[in-house]
Amino acid sequence: MGTLHKYWLVMNPYDIEKRVNEMASQGWHLKKFTWIRFTFEQDEPGSYIYRHDELERFGSTYEDEYLDFLKSSGIEQVDRSGNFVFFRKPAHEGPFELYSDKKTKISNLSKKITLLSLILLLNLFFGITGLVSISGGQHTDMLKLLLNSTNILIVMLLVGPILKLMRVRKNLKKELDVFSD
């Protein structure tokens, strides 16, 4: 049995869930994870289906009841990092869904979008103001240029994930509207 480590930043949990299930279909099953490091062990390809959840009930009695209910339904908790949890169920039992309501999922996505947008705006502000201050002088400080350029690079790297999270949230809102009519 081999072990494999993958490094993915958990910005879009739906993308991470898809990647974990792709790994499982190749025989690499999730054993542990943090917000960036995922540890897989080799086993039978496609033997499990994985789902994620973000527990808003963190530390409450509802959380224990929810986890007990999942366990009694044959759903195994694989690992947990903060409030982000991965579960799995044998694939031969068919696909499964977790019981987080769409409003909670939308709320979690909104929090992520807000945080990432704040990081984007701060980097944009410091990057632009820093570059403007550098361009006014005769002598260019290479360290300041590098740091401010890095801020602008971070902005460019965050735009795609933020837009993708906004699309996921929009689709969940559409589904919520369809089912609530």
PDB file of N, CA and C in Angstrom, residues 52-136:
ATOM      1  N   HIS A  52     -17.947  16.373   0.930  1.00  0.00           N
ATOM      2  CA  HIS A  52     -17.460  17.298   1.955  1.00  0.00           C
ATOM      3  C   HIS A  52     -18.644  17.988   2.604  1.00  0.00           C
ATOM      4  N   ASP A  53     -18.393  18.524   3.764  1.00  0.00           N
ATOM      5  CA  ASP A  53     -19.380  19.354   4.430  1.00  0.00           C
ATOM      6  C   ASP A  53     -18.632  20.379   5.265  1.00  0.00           C
ATOM      7  N   GLU A  54     -19.265  21.508   5.490  1.00  0.00           N
ATOM      8  CA  GLU A  54     -18.714  22.539   6.360  1.00  0.00           C
ATOM      9  C   GLU A  54     -19.695  22.690   7.508  1.00  0.00           C
ATOM     10  N   LEU A  55     -19.265  22.271   8.661  1.00  0.00           N
ATOM     11  CA  LEU A  55     -20.166  22.199   9.799  1.00  0.00           C
ATOM     12  C   LEU A  55     -20.321  23.562  10.469  1.00  0.00           C
ATOM     13  N   GLU A  56     -21.456  24.174  10.251  1.00  0.00           N
ATOM     14  CA  GLU A  56     -21.791  25.431  10.916  1.00  0.00           C
ATOM     15  C   GLU A  56     -22.131  25.173  12.372  1.00  0.00           C
ATOM     16  N   ARG A  57     -22.469  23.958  12.672  1.00  0.00           N
ATOM     17  CA  ARG A  57     -22.893  23.583  14.013  1.00  0.00           C
ATOM     18  C   ARG A  57     -21.685  23.290  14.899  1.00  0.00           C
ATOM     19  N   PHE A  58     -20.524  23.760  14.502  1.00  0.00           N
ATOM     20  CA  PHE A  58     -19.258  23.487  15.175  1.00  0.00           C
ATOM     21  C   PHE A  58     -19.373  23.655  16.694  1.00  0.00           C
ATOM     22  N   GLY A  59     -19.137  22.556  17.406  1.00  0.00           N
ATOM     23  CA  GLY A  59     -19.152  22.604  18.857  1.00  0.00           C
ATOM     24  C   GLY A  59     -20.534  22.544  19.489  1.00  0.00           C
ATOM     25  N   SER A  60     -21.580  22.410  18.705  1.00  0.00           N
ATOM     26  CA  SER A  60     -22.927  22.399  19.278  1.00  0.00           C
ATOM     27  C   SER A  60     -23.444  20.966  19.398  1.00  0.00           C
ATOM     28  N   THR A  61     -24.546  20.818  20.101  1.00  0.00           N
ATOM     29  CA  THR A  61     -25.158  19.488  20.232  1.00  0.00           C
ATOM     30  C   THR A  61     -25.716  19.023  18.894  1.00  0.00           C
ATOM     31  N   TYR A  62     -26.112  19.972  18.039  1.00  0.00           N
ATOM     32  CA  TYR A  62     -26.624  19.604  16.718  1.00  0.00           C
ATOM     33  C   TYR A  62     -25.557  18.889  15.900  1.00  0.00           C
ATOM     34  N   GLU A  63     -24.316  19.319  16.058  1.00  0.00           N
ATOM     35  CA  GLU A  63     -23.232  18.696  15.314  1.00  0.00           C
ATOM     36  C   GLU A  63     -23.108  17.225  15.668  1.00  0.00           C
ATOM     37  N   ASP A  64     -23.124  16.897  16.957  1.00  0.00           N
ATOM     38  CA  ASP A  64     -23.010  15.501  17.390  1.00  0.00           C
ATOM     39  C   ASP A  64     -24.164  14.670  16.843  1.00  0.00           C
ATOM     40  N   GLU A  65     -25.374  15.224  16.901  1.00  0.00           N
ATOM     41  CA  GLU A  65     -26.549  14.509  16.369  1.00  0.00           C
ATOM     42  C   GLU A  65     -26.405  14.282  14.873  1.00  0.00           C
ATOM     43  N   TYR A  66     -25.933  15.300  14.152  1.00  0.00           N
ATOM     44  CA  TYR A  66     -25.747  15.200  12.701  1.00  0.00           C
ATOM     45  C   TYR A  66     -24.710  14.131  12.369  1.00  0.00           C
ATOM     46  N   LEU A  67     -23.582  14.140  13.065  1.00  0.00           N
ATOM     47  CA  LEU A  67     -22.527  13.156  12.814  1.00  0.00           C
ATOM     48  C   LEU A  67     -22.990  11.747  13.177  1.00  0.00           C
ATOM     49  N   ASP A  68     -23.751  11.606  14.265  1.00  0.00           N
ATOM     50  CA  ASP A  68     -24.309  10.298  14.633  1.00  0.00           C
ATOM     51  C   ASP A  68     -25.290   9.802  13.575  1.00  0.00           C
ATOM     52  N   PHE A  69     -26.113  10.724  13.055  1.00  0.00           N
ATOM     53  CA  PHE A  69     -27.069  10.348  12.006  1.00  0.00           C
ATOM     54  C   PHE A  69     -26.340   9.858  10.760  1.00  0.00           C
ATOM     55  N   LEU A  70     -25.283  10.569  10.362  1.00  0.00           N
ATOM     56  CA  LEU A  70     -24.513  10.154   9.183  1.00  0.00           C
ATOM     57  C   LEU A  70     -23.890   8.777   9.404  1.00  0.00           C
ATOM     58  N   LYS A  71     -23.327   8.572  10.588  1.00  0.00           N
ATOM     59  CA  LYS A  71     -22.705   7.283  10.910  1.00  0.00           C
ATOM     60  C   LYS A  71     -23.731   6.162  10.856  1.00  0.00           C
ATOM     61  N   SER A  72     -24.931   6.396  11.391  1.00  0.00           N
ATOM     62  CA  SER A  72     -25.975   5.371  11.369  1.00  0.00           C
ATOM     63  C   SER A  72     -26.490   5.107   9.956  1.00  0.00           C
ATOM     64  N   SER A  73     -26.237   6.059   9.037  1.00  0.00           N
ATOM     65  CA  SER A  73     -26.627   5.893   7.632  1.00  0.00           C
ATOM     66  C   SER A  73     -25.540   5.205   6.819  1.00  0.00           C
ATOM     67  N   GLY A  74     -24.459   4.779   7.486  1.00  0.00           N
ATOM     68  CA  GLY A  74     -23.374   4.099   6.787  1.00  0.00           C
ATOM     69  C   GLY A  74     -22.364   5.047   6.168  1.00  0.00           C
ATOM     70  N   ILE A  75     -22.388   6.305   6.582  1.00  0.00           N
ATOM     71  CA  ILE A  75     -21.462   7.307   6.060  1.00  0.00           C
ATOM     72  C   ILE A  75     -20.338   7.481   7.080  1.00  0.00           C
ATOM     73  N   GLU A  76     -19.111   7.292   6.605  1.00  0.00           N
ATOM     74  CA  GLU A  76     -17.935   7.338   7.475  1.00  0.00           C
ATOM     75  C   GLU A  76     -17.253   8.707   7.404  1.00  0.00           C
ATOM     76  N   GLN A  77     -16.924   9.254   8.557  1.00  0.00           N
ATOM     77  CA  GLN A  77     -16.144  10.495   8.582  1.00  0.00           C
ATOM     78  C   GLN A  77     -14.683  10.123   8.347  1.00  0.00           C
ATOM     79  N   VAL A  78     -14.078  10.707   7.308  1.00  0.00           N
ATOM     80  CA  VAL A  78     -12.695  10.389   6.977  1.00  0.00           C
ATOM     81  C   VAL A  78     -11.749  11.231   7.823  1.00  0.00           C
ATOM     82  N   ASP A  79     -11.899  12.540   7.754  1.00  0.00           N
ATOM     83  CA  ASP A  79     -11.044  13.433   8.519  1.00  0.00           C
ATOM     84  C   ASP A  79     -11.697  14.805   8.574  1.00  0.00           C
ATOM     85  N   ARG A  80     -11.142  15.636   9.467  1.00  0.00           N
ATOM     86  CA  ARG A  80     -11.711  16.958   9.680  1.00  0.00           C
ATOM     87  C   ARG A  80     -10.581  17.953   9.888  1.00  0.00           C
ATOM     88  N   SER A  81     -10.734  19.135   9.297  1.00  0.00           N
ATOM     89  CA  SER A  81      -9.801  20.233   9.504  1.00  0.00           C
ATOM     90  C   SER A  81     -10.641  21.474   9.786  1.00  0.00           C
ATOM     91  N   GLY A  82     -10.678  21.887  11.049  1.00  0.00           N
ATOM     92  CA  GLY A  82     -11.557  22.994  11.431  1.00  0.00           C
ATOM     93  C   GLY A  82     -12.997  22.558  11.288  1.00  0.00           C
ATOM     94  N   ASN A  83     -13.775  23.326  10.540  1.00  0.00           N
ATOM     95  CA  ASN A  83     -15.169  22.946  10.322  1.00  0.00           C
ATOM     96  C   ASN A  83     -15.360  22.222   8.990  1.00  0.00           C
ATOM     97  N   PHE A  84     -14.284  22.018   8.242  1.00  0.00           N
ATOM     98  CA  PHE A  84     -14.339  21.353   6.945  1.00  0.00           C
ATOM     99  C   PHE A  84     -14.116  19.859   7.151  1.00  0.00           C
ATOM    100  N   VAL A  85     -15.080  19.034   6.695  1.00  0.00           N
ATOM    101  CA  VAL A  85     -15.055  17.594   6.947  1.00  0.00           C
ATOM    102  C   VAL A  85     -15.246  16.837   5.645  1.00  0.00           C
ATOM    103  N   PHE A  86     -14.522  15.723   5.519  1.00  0.00           N
ATOM    104  CA  PHE A  86     -14.754  14.804   4.407  1.00  0.00           C
ATOM    105  C   PHE A  86     -15.375  13.525   4.930  1.00  0.00           C
ATOM    106  N   PHE A  87     -16.377  13.040   4.192  1.00  0.00           N
ATOM    107  CA  PHE A  87     -17.065  11.795   4.491  1.00  0.00           C
ATOM    108  C   PHE A  87     -16.952  10.887   3.277  1.00  0.00           C
ATOM    109  N   ARG A  88     -17.160   9.584   3.503  1.00  0.00           N
ATOM    110  CA  ARG A  88     -17.172   8.644   2.389  1.00  0.00           C
ATOM    111  C   ARG A  88     -18.160   7.523   2.661  1.00  0.00           C
ATOM    112  N   LYS A  89     -18.531   6.879   1.565  1.00  0.00           N
ATOM    113  CA  LYS A  89     -19.440   5.742   1.640  1.00  0.00           C
ATOM    114  C   LYS A  89     -19.027   4.785   0.529  1.00  0.00           C
ATOM    115  N   PRO A  90     -19.161   3.470   0.742  1.00  0.00           N
ATOM    116  CA  PRO A  90     -18.793   2.536  -0.318  1.00  0.00           C
ATOM    117  C   PRO A  90     -19.554   2.837  -1.615  1.00  0.00           C
ATOM    118  N   ALA A  91     -18.843   2.816  -2.708  1.00  0.00           N
ATOM    119  CA  ALA A  91     -19.425   3.159  -4.006  1.00  0.00           C
ATOM    120  C   ALA A  91     -20.503   2.163  -4.434  1.00  0.00           C
ATOM    121  N   HIS A  92     -20.367   0.895  -4.030  1.00  0.00           N
ATOM    122  CA  HIS A  92     -21.367  -0.104  -4.427  1.00  0.00           C
ATOM    123  C   HIS A  92     -22.750   0.182  -3.833  1.00  0.00           C
ATOM    124  N   GLU A  93     -22.806   1.055  -2.803  1.00  0.00           N
ATOM    125  CA  GLU A  93     -24.089   1.438  -2.216  1.00  0.00           C
ATOM    126  C   GLU A  93     -24.749   2.581  -2.985  1.00  0.00           C
ATOM    127  N   GLY A  94     -24.059   3.095  -3.995  1.00  0.00           N
ATOM    128  CA  GLY A  94     -24.623   4.156  -4.826  1.00  0.00           C
ATOM    129  C   GLY A  94     -24.266   5.541  -4.318  1.00  0.00           C
ATOM    130  N   PRO A  95     -24.575   6.553  -5.124  1.00  0.00           N
ATOM    131  CA  PRO A  95     -24.248   7.926  -4.743  1.00  0.00           C
ATOM    132  C   PRO A  95     -25.004   8.349  -3.478  1.00  0.00           C
ATOM    133  N   PHE A  96     -24.436   9.315  -2.787  1.00  0.00           N
ATOM    134  CA  PHE A  96     -25.100   9.833  -1.588  1.00  0.00           C
ATOM    135  C   PHE A  96     -24.900  11.337  -1.513  1.00  0.00           C
ATOM    136  N   GLU A  97     -25.796  11.971  -0.833  1.00  0.00           N
ATOM    137  CA  GLU A  97     -25.717  13.415  -0.594  1.00  0.00           C
ATOM    138  C   GLU A  97     -25.691  13.643   0.906  1.00  0.00           C
ATOM    139  N   LEU A  98     -25.065  14.720   1.300  1.00  0.00           N
ATOM    140  CA  LEU A  98     -25.093  15.106   2.703  1.00  0.00           C
ATOM    141  C   LEU A  98     -26.281  16.025   2.921  1.00  0.00           C
ATOM    142  N   TYR A  99     -26.588  16.289   4.148  1.00  0.00           N
ATOM    143  CA  TYR A  99     -27.860  16.910   4.460  1.00  0.00           C
ATOM    144  C   TYR A  99     -27.777  18.394   4.795  1.00  0.00           C
ATOM    145  N   SER A 100     -26.669  19.032   4.425  1.00  0.00           N
ATOM    146  CA  SER A 100     -26.593  20.486   4.618  1.00  0.00           C
ATOM    147  C   SER A 100     -27.585  21.154   3.674  1.00  0.00           C
ATOM    148  N   ASP A 101     -28.330  22.077   4.195  1.00  0.00           N
ATOM    149  CA  ASP A 101     -29.305  22.752   3.348  1.00  0.00           C
ATOM    150  C   ASP A 101     -28.587  23.772   2.453  1.00  0.00           C
ATOM    151  N   LYS A 102     -29.236  24.133   1.368  1.00  0.00           N
ATOM    152  CA  LYS A 102     -28.647  25.048   0.391  1.00  0.00           C
ATOM    153  C   LYS A 102     -28.382  26.428   0.987  1.00  0.00           C
ATOM    154  N   LYS A 103     -29.220  26.860   1.916  1.00  0.00           N
ATOM    155  CA  LYS A 103     -28.999  28.169   2.536  1.00  0.00           C
ATOM    156  C   LYS A 103     -27.672  28.197   3.295  1.00  0.00           C
ATOM    157  N   THR A 104     -27.337  27.113   3.971  1.00  0.00           N
ATOM    158  CA  THR A 104     -26.074  27.030   4.698  1.00  0.00           C
ATOM    159  C   THR A 104     -24.907  27.023   3.715  1.00  0.00           C
ATOM    160  N   LYS A 105     -25.049  26.268   2.627  1.00  0.00           N
ATOM    161  CA  LYS A 105     -23.995  26.230   1.609  1.00  0.00           C
ATOM    162  C   LYS A 105     -23.781  27.610   1.000  1.00  0.00           C
ATOM    163  N   ILE A 106     -24.873  28.303   0.715  1.00  0.00           N
ATOM    164  CA  ILE A 106     -24.791  29.655   0.142  1.00  0.00           C
ATOM    165  C   ILE A 106     -24.119  30.598   1.140  1.00  0.00           C
ATOM    166  N   SER A 107     -24.486  30.485   2.397  1.00  0.00           N
ATOM    167  CA  SER A 107     -23.883  31.324   3.441  1.00  0.00           C
ATOM    168  C   SER A 107     -22.381  31.075   3.552  1.00  0.00           C
ATOM    169  N   ASN A 108     -21.971  29.803   3.529  1.00  0.00           N
ATOM    170  CA  ASN A 108     -20.544  29.469   3.610  1.00  0.00           C
ATOM    171  C   ASN A 108     -19.782  30.028   2.409  1.00  0.00           C
ATOM    172  N   LEU A 109     -20.374  29.909   1.228  1.00  0.00           N
ATOM    173  CA  LEU A 109     -19.732  30.453   0.029  1.00  0.00           C
ATOM    174  C   LEU A 109     -19.633  31.973   0.113  1.00  0.00           C
ATOM    175  N   SER A 110     -20.673  32.621   0.615  1.00  0.00           N
ATOM    176  CA  SER A 110     -20.654  34.079   0.754  1.00  0.00           C
ATOM    177  C   SER A 110     -19.538  34.526   1.694  1.00  0.00           C
ATOM    178  N   LYS A 111     -19.344  33.793   2.774  1.00  0.00           N
ATOM    179  CA  LYS A 111     -18.256  34.123   3.710  1.00  0.00           C
ATOM    180  C   LYS A 111     -16.892  34.003   3.029  1.00  0.00           C
ATOM    181  N   LYS A 112     -16.714  32.930   2.254  1.00  0.00           N
ATOM    182  CA  LYS A 112     -15.450  32.743   1.533  1.00  0.00           C
ATOM    183  C   LYS A 112     -15.229  33.863   0.515  1.00  0.00           C
ATOM    184  N   ILE A 113     -16.282  34.195  -0.226  1.00  0.00           N
ATOM    185  CA  ILE A 113     -16.184  35.258  -1.233  1.00  0.00           C
ATOM    186  C   ILE A 113     -15.824  36.579  -0.578  1.00  0.00           C
ATOM    187  N   THR A 114     -16.444  36.876   0.553  1.00  0.00           N
ATOM    188  CA  THR A 114     -16.158  38.122   1.273  1.00  0.00           C
ATOM    189  C   THR A 114     -14.708  38.158   1.739  1.00  0.00           C
ATOM    190  N   LEU A 115     -14.235  37.076   2.336  1.00  0.00           N
ATOM    191  CA  LEU A 115     -12.858  37.025   2.817  1.00  0.00           C
ATOM    192  C   LEU A 115     -11.862  37.170   1.666  1.00  0.00           C
ATOM    193  N   LEU A 116     -12.065  36.400   0.595  1.00  0.00           N
ATOM    194  CA  LEU A 116     -11.149  36.475  -0.544  1.00  0.00           C
ATOM    195  C   LEU A 116     -11.202  37.847  -1.214  1.00  0.00           C
ATOM    196  N   SER A 117     -12.379  38.443  -1.277  1.00  0.00           N
ATOM    197  CA  SER A 117     -12.508  39.788  -1.860  1.00  0.00           C
ATOM    198  C   SER A 117     -11.772  40.822  -1.021  1.00  0.00           C
ATOM    199  N   LEU A 118     -11.847  40.683   0.292  1.00  0.00           N
ATOM    200  CA  LEU A 118     -11.126  41.589   1.179  1.00  0.00           C
ATOM    201  C   LEU A 118      -9.614  41.452   0.969  1.00  0.00           C
ATOM    202  N   ILE A 119      -9.140  40.215   0.885  1.00  0.00           N
ATOM    203  CA  ILE A 119      -7.714  39.983   0.616  1.00  0.00           C
ATOM    204  C   ILE A 119      -7.322  40.578  -0.728  1.00  0.00           C
ATOM    205  N   LEU A 120      -8.172  40.390  -1.730  1.00  0.00           N
ATOM    206  CA  LEU A 120      -7.920  40.955  -3.059  1.00  0.00           C
ATOM    207  C   LEU A 120      -7.828  42.481  -2.992  1.00  0.00           C
ATOM    208  N   LEU A 121      -8.783  43.127  -2.343  1.00  0.00           N
ATOM    209  CA  LEU A 121      -8.798  44.594  -2.275  1.00  0.00           C
ATOM    210  C   LEU A 121      -7.598  45.145  -1.509  1.00  0.00           C
ATOM    211  N   LEU A 122      -7.223  44.501  -0.416  1.00  0.00           N
ATOM    212  CA  LEU A 122      -6.054  44.950   0.338  1.00  0.00           C
ATOM    213  C   LEU A 122      -4.780  44.841  -0.502  1.00  0.00           C
ATOM    214  N   ASN A 123      -4.623  43.726  -1.200  1.00  0.00           N
ATOM    215  CA  ASN A 123      -3.451  43.560  -2.057  1.00  0.00           C
ATOM    216  C   ASN A 123      -3.462  44.550  -3.211  1.00  0.00           C
ATOM    217  N   LEU A 124      -4.629  44.808  -3.758  1.00  0.00           N
ATOM    218  CA  LEU A 124      -4.739  45.781  -4.842  1.00  0.00           C
ATOM    219  C   LEU A 124      -4.346  47.174  -4.335  1.00  0.00           C
ATOM    220  N   PHE A 125      -4.877  47.555  -3.188  1.00  0.00           N
ATOM    221  CA  PHE A 125      -4.570  48.868  -2.617  1.00  0.00           C
ATOM    222  C   PHE A 125      -3.066  49.024  -2.367  1.00  0.00           C
ATOM    223  N   PHE A 126      -2.486  48.055  -1.642  1.00  0.00           N
ATOM    224  CA  PHE A 126      -1.064  48.165  -1.317  1.00  0.00           C
ATOM    225  C   PHE A 126      -0.182  48.046  -2.557  1.00  0.00           C
ATOM    226  N   GLY A 127      -0.589  47.209  -3.491  1.00  0.00           N
ATOM    227  CA  GLY A 127       0.185  47.063  -4.722  1.00  0.00           C
ATOM    228  C   GLY A 127       0.199  48.329  -5.553  1.00  0.00           C
ATOM    229  N   ILE A 128      -0.972  48.926  -5.759  1.00  0.00           N
ATOM    230  CA  ILE A 128      -1.054  50.137  -6.587  1.00  0.00           C
ATOM    231  C   ILE A 128      -0.390  51.323  -5.889  1.00  0.00           C
ATOM    232  N   THR A 129      -0.704  51.527  -4.603  1.00  0.00           N
ATOM    233  CA  THR A 129      -0.093  52.676  -3.907  1.00  0.00           C
ATOM    234  C   THR A 129       1.427  52.516  -3.832  1.00  0.00           C
ATOM    235  N   GLY A 130       1.895  51.313  -3.649  1.00  0.00           N
ATOM    236  CA  GLY A 130       3.341  51.072  -3.604  1.00  0.00           C
ATOM    237  C   GLY A 130       4.003  51.318  -4.942  1.00  0.00           C
ATOM    238  N   LEU A 131       3.374  50.860  -6.024  1.00  0.00           N
ATOM    239  CA  LEU A 131       3.948  51.070  -7.357  1.00  0.00           C
ATOM    240  C   LEU A 131       3.935  52.542  -7.733  1.00  0.00           C
ATOM    241  N   VAL A 132       2.869  53.252  -7.353  1.00  0.00           N
ATOM    242  CA  VAL A 132       2.792  54.687  -7.651  1.00  0.00           C
ATOM    243  C   VAL A 132       3.891  55.434  -6.901  1.00  0.00           C
ATOM    244  N   SER A 133       4.116  55.074  -5.629  1.00  0.00           N
ATOM    245  CA  SER A 133       5.154  55.766  -4.846  1.00  0.00           C
ATOM    246  C   SER A 133       6.551  55.489  -5.383  1.00  0.00           C
ATOM    247  N   ILE A 134       6.765  54.290  -5.923  1.00  0.00           N
ATOM    248  CA  ILE A 134       8.068  53.946  -6.487  1.00  0.00           C
ATOM    249  C   ILE A 134       8.319  54.722  -7.774  1.00  0.00           C
ATOM    250  N   SER A 135       7.269  54.856  -8.592  1.00  0.00           N
ATOM    251  CA  SER A 135       7.444  55.482  -9.911  1.00  0.00           C
ATOM    252  C   SER A 135       7.764  56.974  -9.815  1.00  0.00           C
ATOM    253  N   GLY A 136       7.544  57.597  -8.661  1.00  0.00           N
ATOM    254  CA  GLY A 136       7.800  59.033  -8.497  1.00  0.00           C
ATOM    255  C   GLY A 136       9.265  59.371  -8.303  1.00  0.00           C
TER     256      GLY A 136
END
